[in-house]
Coordinates of C-alpha atoms in Angstrom, one line a residue:
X769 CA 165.5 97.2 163.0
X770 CA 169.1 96.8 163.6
X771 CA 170.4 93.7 164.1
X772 CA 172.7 93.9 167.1
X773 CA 174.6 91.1 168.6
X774 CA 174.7 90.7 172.5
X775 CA 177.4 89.3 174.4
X776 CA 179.0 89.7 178.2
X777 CA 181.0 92.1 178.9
X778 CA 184.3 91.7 180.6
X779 CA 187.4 93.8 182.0
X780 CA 188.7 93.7 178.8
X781 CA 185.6 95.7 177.6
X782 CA 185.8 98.6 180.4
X783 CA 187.6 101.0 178.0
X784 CA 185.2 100.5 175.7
X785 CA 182.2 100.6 178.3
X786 CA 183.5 103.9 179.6
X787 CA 183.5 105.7 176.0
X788 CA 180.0 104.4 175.2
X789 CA 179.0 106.0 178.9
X790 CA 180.4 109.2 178.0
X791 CA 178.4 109.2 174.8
X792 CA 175.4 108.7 176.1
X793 CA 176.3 111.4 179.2
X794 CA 177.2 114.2 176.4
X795 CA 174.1 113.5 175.3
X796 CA 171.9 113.2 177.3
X797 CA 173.8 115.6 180.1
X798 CA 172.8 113.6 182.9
X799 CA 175.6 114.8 184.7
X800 CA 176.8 111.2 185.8
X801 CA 180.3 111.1 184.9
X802 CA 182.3 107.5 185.5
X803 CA 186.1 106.6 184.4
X804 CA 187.5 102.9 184.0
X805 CA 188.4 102.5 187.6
X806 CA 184.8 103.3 188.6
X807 CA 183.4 100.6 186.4
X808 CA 186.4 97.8 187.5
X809 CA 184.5 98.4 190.7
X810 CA 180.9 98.2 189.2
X811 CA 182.4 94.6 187.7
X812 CA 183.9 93.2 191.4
X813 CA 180.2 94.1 192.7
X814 CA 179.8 90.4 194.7
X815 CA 176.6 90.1 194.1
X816 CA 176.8 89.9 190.4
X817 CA 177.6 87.3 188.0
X818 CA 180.2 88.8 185.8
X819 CA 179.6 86.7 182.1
X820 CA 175.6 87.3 182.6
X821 CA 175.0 90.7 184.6
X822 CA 176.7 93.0 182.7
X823 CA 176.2 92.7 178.8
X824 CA 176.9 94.9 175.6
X825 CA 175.2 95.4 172.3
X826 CA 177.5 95.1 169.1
X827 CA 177.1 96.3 165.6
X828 CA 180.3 93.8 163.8
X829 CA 182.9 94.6 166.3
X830 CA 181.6 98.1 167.8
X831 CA 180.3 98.0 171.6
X832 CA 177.0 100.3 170.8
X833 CA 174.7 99.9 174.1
X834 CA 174.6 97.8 177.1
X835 CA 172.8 96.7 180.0
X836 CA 173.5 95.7 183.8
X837 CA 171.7 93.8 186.1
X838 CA 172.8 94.3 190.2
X839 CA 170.6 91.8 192.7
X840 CA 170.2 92.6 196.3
X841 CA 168.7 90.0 198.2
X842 CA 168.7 90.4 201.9
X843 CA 166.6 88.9 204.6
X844 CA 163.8 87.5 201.9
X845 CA 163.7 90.8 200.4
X846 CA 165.2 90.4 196.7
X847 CA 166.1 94.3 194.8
X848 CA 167.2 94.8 191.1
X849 CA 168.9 98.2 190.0
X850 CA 168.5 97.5 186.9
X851 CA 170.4 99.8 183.9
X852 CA 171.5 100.4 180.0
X853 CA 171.9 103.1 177.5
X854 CA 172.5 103.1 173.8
X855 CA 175.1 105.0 171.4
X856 CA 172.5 108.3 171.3
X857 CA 172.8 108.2 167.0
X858 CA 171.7 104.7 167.0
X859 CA 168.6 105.2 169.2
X860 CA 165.2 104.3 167.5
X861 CA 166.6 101.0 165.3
X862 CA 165.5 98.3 168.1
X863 CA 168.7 98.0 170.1
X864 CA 167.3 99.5 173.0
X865 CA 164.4 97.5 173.0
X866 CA 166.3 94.3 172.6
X867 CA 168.6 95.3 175.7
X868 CA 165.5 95.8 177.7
X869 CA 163.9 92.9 177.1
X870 CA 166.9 90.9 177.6
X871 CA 167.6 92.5 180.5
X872 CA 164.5 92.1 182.0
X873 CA 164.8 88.1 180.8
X874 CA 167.6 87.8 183.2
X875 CA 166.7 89.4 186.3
X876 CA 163.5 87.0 185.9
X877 CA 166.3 84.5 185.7
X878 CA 168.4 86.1 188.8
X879 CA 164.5 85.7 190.7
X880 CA 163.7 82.1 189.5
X881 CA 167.0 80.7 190.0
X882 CA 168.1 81.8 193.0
X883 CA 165.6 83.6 195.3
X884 CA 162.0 82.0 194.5
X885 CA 160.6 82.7 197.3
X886 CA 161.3 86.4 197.5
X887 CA 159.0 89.4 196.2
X888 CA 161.3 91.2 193.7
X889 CA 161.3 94.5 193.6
X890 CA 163.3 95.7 189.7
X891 CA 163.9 99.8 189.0
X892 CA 165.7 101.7 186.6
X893 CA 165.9 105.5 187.3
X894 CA 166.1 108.0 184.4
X895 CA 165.9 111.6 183.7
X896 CA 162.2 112.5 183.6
X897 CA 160.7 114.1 180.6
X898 CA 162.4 111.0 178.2
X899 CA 158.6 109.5 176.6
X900 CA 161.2 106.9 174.7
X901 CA 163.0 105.4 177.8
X902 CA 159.2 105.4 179.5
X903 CA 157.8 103.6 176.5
X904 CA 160.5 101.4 177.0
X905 CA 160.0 100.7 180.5
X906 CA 156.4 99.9 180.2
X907 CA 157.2 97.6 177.2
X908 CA 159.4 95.3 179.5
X909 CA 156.8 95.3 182.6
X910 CA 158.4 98.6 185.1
X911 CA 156.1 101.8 185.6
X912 CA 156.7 105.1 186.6
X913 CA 156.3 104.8 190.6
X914 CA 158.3 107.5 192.5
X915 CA 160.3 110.6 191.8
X916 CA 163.2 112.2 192.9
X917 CA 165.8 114.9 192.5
X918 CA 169.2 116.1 192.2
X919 CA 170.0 119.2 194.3
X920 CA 173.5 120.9 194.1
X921 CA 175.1 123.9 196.2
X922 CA 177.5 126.3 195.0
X923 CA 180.2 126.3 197.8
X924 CA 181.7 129.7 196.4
X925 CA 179.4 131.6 198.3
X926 CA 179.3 132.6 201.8
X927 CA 177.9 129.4 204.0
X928 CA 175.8 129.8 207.1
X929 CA 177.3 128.6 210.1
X930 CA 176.2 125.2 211.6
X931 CA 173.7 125.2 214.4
X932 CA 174.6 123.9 218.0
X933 CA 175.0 120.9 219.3
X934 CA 172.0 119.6 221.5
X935 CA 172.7 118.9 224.7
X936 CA 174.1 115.2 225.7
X937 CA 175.1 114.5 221.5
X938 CA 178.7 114.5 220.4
X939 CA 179.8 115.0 216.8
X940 CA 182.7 113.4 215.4
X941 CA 184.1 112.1 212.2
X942 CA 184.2 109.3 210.5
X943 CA 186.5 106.1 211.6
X944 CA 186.8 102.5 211.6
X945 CA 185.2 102.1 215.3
X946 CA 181.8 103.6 213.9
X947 CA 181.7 101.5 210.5
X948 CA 179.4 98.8 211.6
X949 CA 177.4 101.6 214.0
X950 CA 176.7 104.1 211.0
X951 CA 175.4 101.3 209.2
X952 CA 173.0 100.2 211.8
X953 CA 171.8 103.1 211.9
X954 CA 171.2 104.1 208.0
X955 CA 169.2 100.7 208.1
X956 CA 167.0 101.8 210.9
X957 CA 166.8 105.0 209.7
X958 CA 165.6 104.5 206.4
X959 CA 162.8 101.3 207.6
X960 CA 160.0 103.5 206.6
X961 CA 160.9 104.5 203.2
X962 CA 159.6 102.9 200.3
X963 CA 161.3 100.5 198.7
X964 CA 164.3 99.9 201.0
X965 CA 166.3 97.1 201.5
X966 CA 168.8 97.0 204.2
X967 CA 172.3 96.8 203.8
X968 CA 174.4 93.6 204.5
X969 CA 178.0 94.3 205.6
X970 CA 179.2 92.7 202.7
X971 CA 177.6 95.4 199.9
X972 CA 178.5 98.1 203.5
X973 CA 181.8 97.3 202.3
X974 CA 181.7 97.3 198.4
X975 CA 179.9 100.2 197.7
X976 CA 180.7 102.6 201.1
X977 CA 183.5 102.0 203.2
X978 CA 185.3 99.9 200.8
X979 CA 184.7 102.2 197.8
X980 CA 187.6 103.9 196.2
X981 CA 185.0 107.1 196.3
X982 CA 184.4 107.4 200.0
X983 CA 185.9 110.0 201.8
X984 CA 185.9 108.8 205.4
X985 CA 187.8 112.2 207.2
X986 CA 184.6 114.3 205.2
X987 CA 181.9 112.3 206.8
X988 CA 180.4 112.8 210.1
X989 CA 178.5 110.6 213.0
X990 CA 176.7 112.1 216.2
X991 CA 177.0 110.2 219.2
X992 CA 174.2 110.1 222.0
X993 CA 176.6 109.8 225.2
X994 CA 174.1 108.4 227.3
X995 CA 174.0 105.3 224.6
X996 CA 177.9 104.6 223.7
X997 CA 178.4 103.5 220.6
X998 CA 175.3 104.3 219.2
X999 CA 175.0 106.5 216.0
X1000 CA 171.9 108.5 216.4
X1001 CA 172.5 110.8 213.1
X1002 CA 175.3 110.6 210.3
X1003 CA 176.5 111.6 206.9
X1004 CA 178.4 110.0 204.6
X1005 CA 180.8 111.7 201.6
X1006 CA 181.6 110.1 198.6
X1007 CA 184.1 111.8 195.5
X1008 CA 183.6 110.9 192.1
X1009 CA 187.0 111.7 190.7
X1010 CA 185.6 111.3 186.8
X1011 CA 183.2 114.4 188.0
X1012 CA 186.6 116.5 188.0
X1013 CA 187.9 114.7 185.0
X1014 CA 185.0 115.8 182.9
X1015 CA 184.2 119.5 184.5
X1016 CA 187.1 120.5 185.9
X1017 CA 185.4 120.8 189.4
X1018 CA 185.7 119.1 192.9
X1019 CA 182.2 117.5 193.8
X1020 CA 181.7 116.4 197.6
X1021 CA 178.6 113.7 197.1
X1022 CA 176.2 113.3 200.0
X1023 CA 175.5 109.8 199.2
X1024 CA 173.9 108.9 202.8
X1025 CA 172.7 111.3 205.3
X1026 CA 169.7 110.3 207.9
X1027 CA 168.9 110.3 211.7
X1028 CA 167.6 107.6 213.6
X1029 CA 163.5 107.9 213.9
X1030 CA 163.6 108.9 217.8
X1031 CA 166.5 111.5 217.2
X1032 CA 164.2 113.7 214.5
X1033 CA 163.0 116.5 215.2
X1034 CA 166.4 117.6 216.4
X1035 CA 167.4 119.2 213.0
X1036 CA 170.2 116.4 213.2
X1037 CA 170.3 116.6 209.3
X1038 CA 170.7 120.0 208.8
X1039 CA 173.2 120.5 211.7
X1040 CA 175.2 117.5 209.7
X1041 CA 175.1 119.0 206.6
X1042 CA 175.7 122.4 207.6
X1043 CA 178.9 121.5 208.7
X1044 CA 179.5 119.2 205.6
X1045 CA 179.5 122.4 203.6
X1046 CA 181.8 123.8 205.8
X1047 CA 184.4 121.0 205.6
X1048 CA 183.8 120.6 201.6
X1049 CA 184.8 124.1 201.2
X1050 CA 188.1 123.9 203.9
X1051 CA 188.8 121.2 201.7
X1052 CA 188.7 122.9 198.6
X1053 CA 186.2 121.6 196.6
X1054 CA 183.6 123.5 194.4
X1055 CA 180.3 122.1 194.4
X1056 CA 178.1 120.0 196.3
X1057 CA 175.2 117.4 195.3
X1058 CA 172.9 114.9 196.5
X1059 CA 169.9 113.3 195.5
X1060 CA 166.4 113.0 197.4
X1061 CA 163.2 111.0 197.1
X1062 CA 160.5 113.8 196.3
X1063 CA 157.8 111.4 198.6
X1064 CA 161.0 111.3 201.4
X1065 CA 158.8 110.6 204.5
X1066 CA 161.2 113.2 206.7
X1067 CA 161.0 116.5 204.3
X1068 CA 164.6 115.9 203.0
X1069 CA 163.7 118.1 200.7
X1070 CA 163.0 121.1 202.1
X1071 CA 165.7 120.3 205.0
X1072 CA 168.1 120.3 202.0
X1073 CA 166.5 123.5 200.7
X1074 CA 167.0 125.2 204.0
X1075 CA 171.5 124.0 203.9
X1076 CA 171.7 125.8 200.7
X1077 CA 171.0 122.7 197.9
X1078 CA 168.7 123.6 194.8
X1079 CA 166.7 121.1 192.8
X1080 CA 169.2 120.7 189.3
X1081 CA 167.2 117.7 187.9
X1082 CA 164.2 115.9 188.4
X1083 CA 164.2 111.7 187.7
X1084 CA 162.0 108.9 187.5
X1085 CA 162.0 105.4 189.1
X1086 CA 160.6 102.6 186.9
X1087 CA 159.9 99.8 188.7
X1088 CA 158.1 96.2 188.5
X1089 CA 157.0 94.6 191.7
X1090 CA 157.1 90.7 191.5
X1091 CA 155.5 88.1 194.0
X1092 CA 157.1 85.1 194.4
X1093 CA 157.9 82.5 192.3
X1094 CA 157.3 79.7 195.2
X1095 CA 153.2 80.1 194.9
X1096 CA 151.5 81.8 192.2
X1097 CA 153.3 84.6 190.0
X1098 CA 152.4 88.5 189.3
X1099 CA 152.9 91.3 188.4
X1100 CA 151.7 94.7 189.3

């Protein structure tokens, strides 16, 4: 077993976080591409404590895996997105098993010392078909529990014109007036799908509005004008400018796309996407992707089928589900 040394990682560290990512990308071909201003945003995540949250594996003075832990904790509901990887030639001498376990150490820590009374709720989400990461998983306590996929269209070819309207609903892009609106909405949404914790403004802000990967004038609310101010249905577009970096193509990312329970049936989501293809490929850019639950309660997947997406990858979520720490403790 090699005997690897673990320590924080820090902004001094991002250029040597990025390479390891890109290893283990090349490798794997997971098709998740990030650059060093990408992971300066990872480290200003407020809901992390940089020094304990984000730590590397070294062999002498050579950055060789890592881990991160991210907590969520809002309205007694506590999340971990828990991650790591490992330098792909080094795999199979015990570093990945001693970032696991120590990652798993501290989001038991993160639970203990600052949200006992919550359930926690700690995934990881891989590529399916990897028995070594699975093996790893279990070792540390998280099970295989859902599935989901990647679907990607090809916006060279001809697109199909977006349905109309229904009666009394506006569509409009994007602005500041609709922030908080948009995401009221994705929370009540998405209430019925496993395993989802709302979203505070503050991470609202990190992660979508404030991100240097949204692209507010490519997203898209619809307005019921009997209810102003109200977002009934929306879609949100991100850019990932490492994508283009590393492939030489544009990428419009769906990361948030939803309707409002007593809007569906309406074919909100495929009217909103429709016309997201439409304003990707004005735009210029390539491709398209997004990623779906498999068990999506709505039939994402076959709405996403029916814009033009196909499945490209299918992934696994790991997950541990732990009961408070205030009364007695498990596991299951």
């Amino acid at each position: 077993m090699t005997d690897a040394r673990l320590r924080p990682l820090t902004t001094d560290d991002i250029p040597d976080w990025n390479r390891l990512l890109g290893e283990i990308e090349k490798a794997d071909r997971t098709g998740e591409h990030y650059n060093e201003a990408d992971l300066v945003e990872e480290m200003e995540n407020p809901d992390i404590e940089l020094g304990k949250d984000i730590v590397g594996a070294y062999l002498d003075d050579e950055l060789v895996g890592f881990f991160s832990v991210y907590p969520r904790a809002v309205d007694g509901h506590l999340k971990f997105h828990l991650d790591g990887g490992v330098r792909p030639e080094l795999r199979g001498q015990g570093i990945g098993t001693a970032l696991a376990e120590a990652m798993r150490r501290r989001a038991d820590e993160v639970h203990a010392e600052k949200h006992p009374a919550a359930e926690a709720l700690m995934t990881l989400r891989g590529l399916s078909g990897n028995d070594g990461q699975t093996g790893l998983m279990r070792h540390i306590g998280l099970e295989p529990e859902r599935w989901s996929f990647v679907m990607r269209a090809d916006l060279s070819r001809e697109l199909e014109a977006p349905p109309r309207l229904p009666d009394g609903l506006e569509l409009r892009r994007y602005d500041d007036e609709v922030d908080a609106a948009m995401r009221e909405a994705h929370n009540e949404a998405f209430l019925d799908h496993p395993n989802f914790t709302p979203w505070t403004e503050v991470m609202w802000k990190q992660w979508v509005s404030g991100s240097r990967n949204f692209r507010p004038h490519l997203s898209l609310v619809v307005l019921d004008r009997a209810s102003p101010g109200v977002v009934v249905a929306y879609l949100q577009s991100n850019e990932y400018d490492a994508y283009f970096e590393q492939t030489g193509r544009r990428e419009a990312y769906v990361g948030k796309v939803g309707t409002r329970r007593e809007y569906r049936g309406r074919g909100l989501a495929g009217l909103l996407l429709r016309h997201a293809l439409q304003e990707y490929k004005s735009a210029g850019y390539d491709e398209a992707s997004l990623d779906v639950d498999s068990e999506n309660p709505t039939g994402a997947l076959g709405i996403y089928e029916r814009a033009g997406f196909e499945v490209e990858s299918r992934w696994t979520d790991y997950a541990a589900h732990v009961a408070p720490l205030t009364g007695e403790r498990s596991a299951r």
